[in-house]
mmCIF file of C-alpha atoms and ligand atoms in Angstrom:
data_model
loop_
_atom_site.group_PDB
_atom_site.id
_atom_site.type_symbol
_atom_site.label_atom_id
_atom_site.label_comp_id
_atom_site.label_asym_id
_atom_site.label_seq_id
_atom_site.Cartn_x
_atom_site.Cartn_y
_atom_site.Cartn_z
ATOM 1 C CA MET R 1 85.537 124.203 130.827
ATOM 2 C CA GLU R 2 88.619 122.704 129.232
ATOM 3 C CA LEU R 3 88.650 122.624 125.510
ATOM 4 C CA LEU R 4 88.332 119.346 123.682
ATOM 5 C CA ASN R 5 91.388 118.728 121.533
ATOM 6 C CA ILE R 6 90.302 117.102 118.283
ATOM 7 C CA ALA R 7 92.732 115.653 115.687
ATOM 8 C CA LEU R 8 91.298 116.029 112.175
ATOM 9 C CA PRO R 9 92.563 114.109 109.131
ATOM 10 C CA LYS R 10 94.061 116.538 106.611
ATOM 11 C CA GLY R 11 92.829 116.427 103.042
ATOM 12 C CA ARG R 12 89.616 115.333 101.218
ATOM 13 C CA LEU R 13 88.220 113.345 104.174
ATOM 14 C CA GLY R 14 89.128 116.194 106.528
ATOM 15 C CA GLU R 15 86.831 118.721 104.876
ATOM 16 C CA LYS R 16 83.915 116.450 105.329
ATOM 17 C CA VAL R 17 84.839 115.562 108.812
ATOM 18 C CA TYR R 18 85.105 119.136 109.827
ATOM 19 C CA ALA R 19 81.765 119.943 108.108
ATOM 20 C CA ARG R 20 80.123 117.241 110.216
ATOM 21 C CA PHE R 21 81.517 118.583 113.442
ATOM 22 C CA LYS R 22 80.401 122.103 112.411
ATOM 23 C CA ALA R 23 76.765 120.821 111.831
ATOM 24 C CA ALA R 24 76.956 119.050 115.163
ATOM 25 C CA GLY R 25 77.438 122.473 116.854
ATOM 26 C CA TYR R 26 81.261 122.697 117.045
ATOM 27 C CA PRO R 27 82.090 125.283 114.464
ATOM 28 C CA CYS R 28 85.557 127.036 114.349
ATOM 29 C CA PRO R 29 85.436 130.118 112.029
ATOM 30 C CA SER R 30 89.281 130.465 111.942
ATOM 31 C CA ILE R 31 89.695 126.947 110.355
ATOM 32 C CA GLU R 32 87.541 128.107 107.458
ATOM 33 C CA GLU R 33 89.936 130.879 106.467
ATOM 34 C CA GLU R 34 92.514 130.170 103.801
ATOM 35 C CA ASN R 35 95.854 129.760 105.445
ATOM 36 C CA ARG R 36 98.503 127.140 106.362
ATOM 37 C CA LYS R 37 97.991 127.105 110.068
ATOM 38 C CA LEU R 38 97.501 123.785 111.683
ATOM 39 C CA ILE R 39 95.933 124.571 114.990
ATOM 40 C CA PHE R 40 92.621 126.358 115.517
ATOM 41 C CA GLU R 41 90.336 127.057 118.557
ATOM 42 C CA ASN R 42 86.962 128.194 119.340
ATOM 43 C CA PRO R 43 86.560 128.594 123.094
ATOM 44 C CA GLU R 44 82.854 129.403 122.777
ATOM 45 C CA ALA R 45 82.178 125.949 121.142
ATOM 46 C CA GLY R 46 84.755 124.386 123.633
ATOM 47 C CA VAL R 47 86.976 123.026 120.883
ATOM 48 C CA ARG R 48 90.564 123.027 119.638
ATOM 49 C CA TYR R 49 91.102 121.373 116.225
ATOM 50 C CA PHE R 50 94.378 120.479 114.527
ATOM 51 C CA TRP R 51 95.085 119.105 111.142
ATOM 52 C CA VAL R 52 97.202 115.919 111.057
ATOM 53 C CA LYS R 53 98.311 113.430 108.343
ATOM 54 C CA PRO R 54 95.261 110.898 108.330
ATOM 55 C CA SER R 55 97.535 107.990 109.221
ATOM 56 C CA ASP R 56 98.724 109.913 112.192
ATOM 57 C CA ALA R 57 95.394 110.844 113.879
ATOM 58 C CA ALA R 58 95.189 107.671 115.909
ATOM 59 C CA ILE R 59 98.753 108.332 117.249
ATOM 60 C CA TYR R 60 97.811 111.736 118.557
ATOM 61 C CA VAL R 61 94.606 110.205 120.216
ATOM 62 C CA GLU R 62 96.337 107.119 121.658
ATOM 63 C CA ARG R 63 99.154 109.241 123.388
ATOM 64 C CA GLY R 64 96.517 111.800 124.620
ATOM 65 C CA ALA R 65 97.881 114.842 122.578
ATOM 66 C CA ALA R 66 94.236 114.809 121.245
ATOM 67 C CA ASP R 67 91.162 113.802 123.374
ATOM 68 C CA ILE R 68 89.293 112.608 120.254
ATOM 69 C CA GLY R 69 89.882 112.364 116.494
ATOM 70 C CA VAL R 70 88.838 110.655 113.352
ATOM 71 C CA ALA R 71 90.615 107.861 111.800
ATOM 72 C CA GLY R 72 89.975 105.358 108.943
ATOM 73 C CA LYS R 73 89.040 101.930 110.002
ATOM 74 C CA ASP R 74 91.941 100.794 107.782
ATOM 75 C CA ILE R 75 94.375 102.544 110.162
ATOM 76 C CA LEU R 76 92.670 101.174 113.317
ATOM 77 C CA LEU R 77 92.758 97.584 111.939
ATOM 78 C CA GLU R 78 96.453 97.935 110.825
ATOM 79 C CA TYR R 79 97.934 99.436 113.949
ATOM 80 C CA GLU R 80 95.432 98.501 116.608
ATOM 81 C CA PRO R 81 96.026 101.762 118.562
ATOM 82 C CA GLU R 82 94.713 101.714 122.166
ATOM 83 C CA VAL R 83 91.827 103.996 121.704
ATOM 84 C CA TYR R 84 88.232 103.733 122.013
ATOM 85 C CA GLU R 85 86.129 103.596 118.799
ATOM 86 C CA LEU R 86 82.977 105.653 119.569
ATOM 87 C CA ALA R 87 81.146 105.951 116.213
ATOM 88 C CA ASP R 88 81.001 105.098 112.542
ATOM 89 C CA LEU R 89 80.770 108.569 110.821
ATOM 90 C CA GLY R 90 79.830 106.793 107.568
ATOM 91 C CA LEU R 91 82.214 109.165 105.726
ATOM 92 C CA GLY R 92 85.058 108.205 103.527
ATOM 93 C CA LYS R 93 83.376 104.811 102.643
ATOM 94 C CA CYS R 94 85.564 102.433 100.732
ATOM 95 C CA ARG R 95 86.830 98.797 101.101
ATOM 96 C CA MET R 96 90.004 96.940 101.650
ATOM 97 C CA CYS R 97 90.449 94.590 98.666
ATOM 98 C CA VAL R 98 92.721 92.116 97.112
ATOM 99 C CA ALA R 99 93.364 93.152 93.508
ATOM 100 C CA ALA R 100 95.426 91.556 90.619
ATOM 101 C CA LYS R 101 95.813 91.632 87.013
ATOM 102 C CA LYS R 102 92.652 90.501 85.158
ATOM 103 C CA ASP R 103 94.083 87.297 83.929
ATOM 104 C CA PHE R 104 95.750 86.437 87.205
ATOM 105 C CA ARG R 105 95.072 82.933 88.540
ATOM 106 C CA ASP R 106 96.245 81.863 91.921
ATOM 107 C CA ARG R 107 98.374 78.859 92.153
ATOM 108 C CA MET R 108 98.211 77.036 95.383
ATOM 109 C CA ASP R 109 101.635 75.235 94.938
ATOM 110 C CA ARG R 110 103.389 78.700 95.061
ATOM 111 C CA VAL R 111 103.901 81.244 97.841
ATOM 112 C CA LEU R 112 101.743 84.331 96.944
ATOM 113 C CA ARG R 113 103.437 87.544 96.767
ATOM 114 C CA VAL R 114 101.404 90.303 98.191
ATOM 115 C CA ALA R 115 102.335 94.150 97.877
ATOM 116 C CA THR R 116 100.678 96.345 100.363
ATOM 117 C CA LYS R 117 100.707 99.337 102.672
ATOM 118 C CA PHE R 118 98.800 97.170 105.242
ATOM 119 C CA PRO R 119 100.966 94.178 106.105
ATOM 120 C CA HIS R 120 99.077 93.420 109.345
ATOM 121 C CA ILE R 121 95.757 93.345 107.637
ATOM 122 C CA ALA R 122 97.012 91.417 104.635
ATOM 123 C CA GLY R 123 98.858 88.913 106.996
ATOM 124 C CA GLY R 124 95.761 88.398 109.033
ATOM 125 C CA TYR R 125 93.565 87.822 106.104
ATOM 126 C CA TYR R 126 95.844 85.244 104.446
ATOM 127 C CA ALA R 127 96.547 83.515 107.819
ATOM 128 C CA SER R 128 92.864 83.105 108.239
ATOM 129 C CA LEU R 129 92.742 81.322 104.774
ATOM 130 C CA SER R 130 95.825 79.270 105.776
ATOM 131 C CA ARG R 131 97.567 80.721 102.726
ATOM 132 C CA GLU R 132 101.345 81.083 102.718
ATOM 133 C CA ILE R 133 102.456 84.561 101.479
ATOM 134 C CA ASP R 134 105.468 86.786 101.057
ATOM 135 C CA ILE R 135 104.631 90.301 102.114
ATOM 136 C CA ILE R 136 106.192 93.114 100.189
ATOM 137 C CA HIS R 137 105.612 96.289 102.216
ATOM 138 C CA LEU R 138 105.365 99.363 100.028
ATOM 139 C CA ASN R 139 104.482 102.902 100.988
ATOM 140 C CA GLY R 140 102.345 104.061 97.904
ATOM 141 C CA SER R 141 101.666 103.460 94.268
ATOM 142 C CA ILE R 142 101.030 99.747 95.113
ATOM 143 C CA GLU R 143 99.065 99.308 91.858
ATOM 144 C CA ILE R 144 102.353 99.300 89.953
ATOM 145 C CA ALA R 145 103.720 96.163 91.838
ATOM 146 C CA PRO R 146 101.746 93.542 89.854
ATOM 147 C CA ILE R 147 102.274 95.295 86.667
ATOM 148 C CA LEU R 148 106.038 95.216 87.021
ATOM 149 C CA GLY R 149 105.980 91.626 88.381
ATOM 150 C CA LEU R 150 107.087 92.688 91.861
ATOM 151 C CA SER R 151 103.955 90.966 93.345
ATOM 152 C CA ASP R 152 101.117 88.655 92.294
ATOM 153 C CA VAL R 153 98.480 90.600 94.006
ATOM 154 C CA ILE R 154 97.974 93.744 96.040
ATOM 155 C CA VAL R 155 95.884 94.458 99.165
ATOM 156 C CA ASP R 156 94.781 98.078 99.057
ATOM 157 C CA ILE R 157 91.914 100.463 99.500
ATOM 158 C CA VAL R 158 89.406 100.646 96.660
ATOM 159 C CA GLU R 159 86.977 103.567 96.602
ATOM 160 C CA THR R 160 85.613 104.184 93.124
ATOM 161 C CA GLY R 161 87.792 101.500 91.553
ATOM 162 C CA LYS R 162 89.234 103.918 89.019
ATOM 163 C CA THR R 163 92.845 103.510 90.003
ATOM 164 C CA LEU R 164 92.665 99.704 89.591
ATOM 165 C CA LEU R 165 90.860 100.108 86.314
ATOM 166 C CA GLU R 166 93.139 102.557 84.801
ATOM 167 C CA ASN R 167 96.162 100.242 85.784
ATOM 168 C CA ASP R 168 94.579 97.147 84.145
ATOM 169 C CA LEU R 169 93.933 95.530 87.506
ATOM 170 C CA GLU R 170 90.568 94.415 89.035
ATOM 171 C CA PRO R 171 89.380 93.701 92.528
ATOM 172 C CA LYS R 172 89.250 89.971 93.351
ATOM 173 C CA GLU R 173 88.028 89.798 97.008
ATOM 174 C CA THR R 174 86.814 92.309 99.649
ATOM 175 C CA ILE R 175 88.569 91.813 102.839
ATOM 176 C CA VAL R 176 86.615 94.452 104.969
ATOM 177 C CA PRO R 177 84.517 97.533 104.343
ATOM 178 C CA ILE R 178 86.299 100.807 105.543
ATOM 179 C CA SER R 179 84.827 104.204 106.794
ATOM 180 C CA ALA R 180 85.882 106.943 109.020
ATOM 181 C CA ARG R 181 85.471 106.393 112.792
ATOM 182 C CA LEU R 182 85.273 108.817 115.775
ATOM 183 C CA ILE R 183 87.894 107.572 118.282
ATOM 184 C CA ALA R 184 88.772 108.867 121.870
ATOM 185 C CA ASN R 185 91.782 108.695 124.092
ATOM 186 C CA ARG R 186 91.077 106.246 127.060
ATOM 187 C CA VAL R 187 92.034 108.703 129.811
ATOM 188 C CA SER R 188 90.127 111.592 128.231
ATOM 189 C CA TYR R 189 87.090 109.323 127.946
ATOM 190 C CA LYS R 190 87.043 109.163 131.644
ATOM 191 C CA PHE R 191 87.877 112.704 132.639
ATOM 192 C CA LYS R 192 85.993 114.592 129.887
ATOM 193 C CA HIS R 193 83.381 112.110 129.820
ATOM 194 C CA GLU R 194 80.221 114.345 129.700
ATOM 195 C CA GLN R 195 81.778 116.434 126.940
ATOM 196 C CA ILE R 196 82.849 113.455 124.852
ATOM 197 C CA MET R 197 79.555 111.790 125.126
ATOM 198 C CA GLU R 198 77.579 114.878 124.231
ATOM 199 C CA LEU R 199 79.686 115.433 121.071
ATOM 200 C CA CYS R 200 79.373 111.716 120.252
ATOM 201 C CA ARG R 201 75.582 111.805 120.518
ATOM 202 C CA ARG R 202 75.442 114.818 118.285
ATOM 203 C CA MET R 203 77.795 113.240 115.690
ATOM 204 C CA GLU R 204 75.826 110.063 115.636
ATOM 205 C CA ALA R 205 72.449 111.799 115.187
ATOM 206 C CA LEU R 206 73.877 113.397 112.029
ATOM 207 C CA SER R 207 75.249 110.012 110.774
ATOM 208 C CA GLU R 208 71.847 108.547 111.083
ATOM 209 C CA LYS R 209 70.517 111.379 108.826
ATOM 210 C CA GLY R 210 73.025 110.323 106.316
HETATM 211 C C1 PRP C 301 93.973 105.115 97.812
HETATM 212 C C2 PRP C 301 94.423 103.637 97.357
HETATM 213 C C3 PRP C 301 94.301 103.591 95.878
HETATM 214 C C4 PRP C 301 93.118 104.692 95.566
HETATM 215 C C5 PRP C 301 91.872 104.096 95.312
HETATM 216 O O1 PRP C 301 95.125 105.897 97.797
HETATM 217 O O2 PRP C 301 95.825 103.478 97.679
HETATM 218 O O3 PRP C 301 95.470 104.184 95.275
HETATM 219 O O4 PRP C 301 93.007 105.354 96.860
HETATM 220 O O5 PRP C 301 90.832 104.982 95.034
HETATM 221 P P1 PRP C 301 89.878 104.725 93.920
HETATM 222 O O6 PRP C 301 89.322 103.238 93.953
HETATM 223 O O7 PRP C 301 88.769 105.841 94.051
HETATM 224 O O8 PRP C 301 90.657 104.955 92.624
HETATM 225 P P2 PRP C 301 95.095 107.306 98.440
HETATM 226 O O9 PRP C 301 94.270 108.402 97.735
HETATM 227 O O10 PRP C 301 94.631 107.240 99.969
HETATM 228 O O11 PRP C 301 96.683 107.892 98.573
HETATM 229 P P3 PRP C 301 97.909 107.111 99.059
HETATM 230 O O12 PRP C 301 98.106 105.799 98.245
HETATM 231 O O13 PRP C 301 99.011 108.012 98.576
HETATM 232 O O14 PRP C 301 97.744 106.968 100.483
#
């Protein structure tokens, strides 16, 4: 049988995600060795894994370089890749929030300046409130923007809230809860259907156990 190509997000989340695949019956001993390789396979388990930047996982899956993968709901909402979302893995739980300085008060007579890595999510959220905004698209260290007066608020991911707290900011509104999702390429979903459904069933059974 052809191997299933699986895009795993590198980093903290990736370790937990691989552990979930392993527990589901898709181990790959070589991936557990300390090295800088990025591609690993275990023909016995029918899988080939590769580590990608978390924000790129959906691109590999959308274009078919990977049959399945794991991506954060934040990335799926922001880029709307043409993939199937198969399951919520319940890992990497956090939320997309509006945050600002503690003493910030919104003034409706002014355009709100919003710094974010997620312009599409932020734009959609404020459009739903009919609030006029000016998006400032940054790539990281978003928390600095309100401190330096670059923006009024930020739209960013909050997990523990520690980053906000340590930068004298606080969450003001939650836009949407976020977690890691199992996604599939649309063509693979047809042609490797049995393999993908079996994997999905096993992964979901583990998610339910928590
Ligand atoms: C996210 C986010 C915050 C931080 C929040 O960054 O942008 O900076 O995590 O986590 P906390 O609430 O637990 O403090 P991430 O680690 O994804 O790095 P990045 O901004 O470089 O993508």
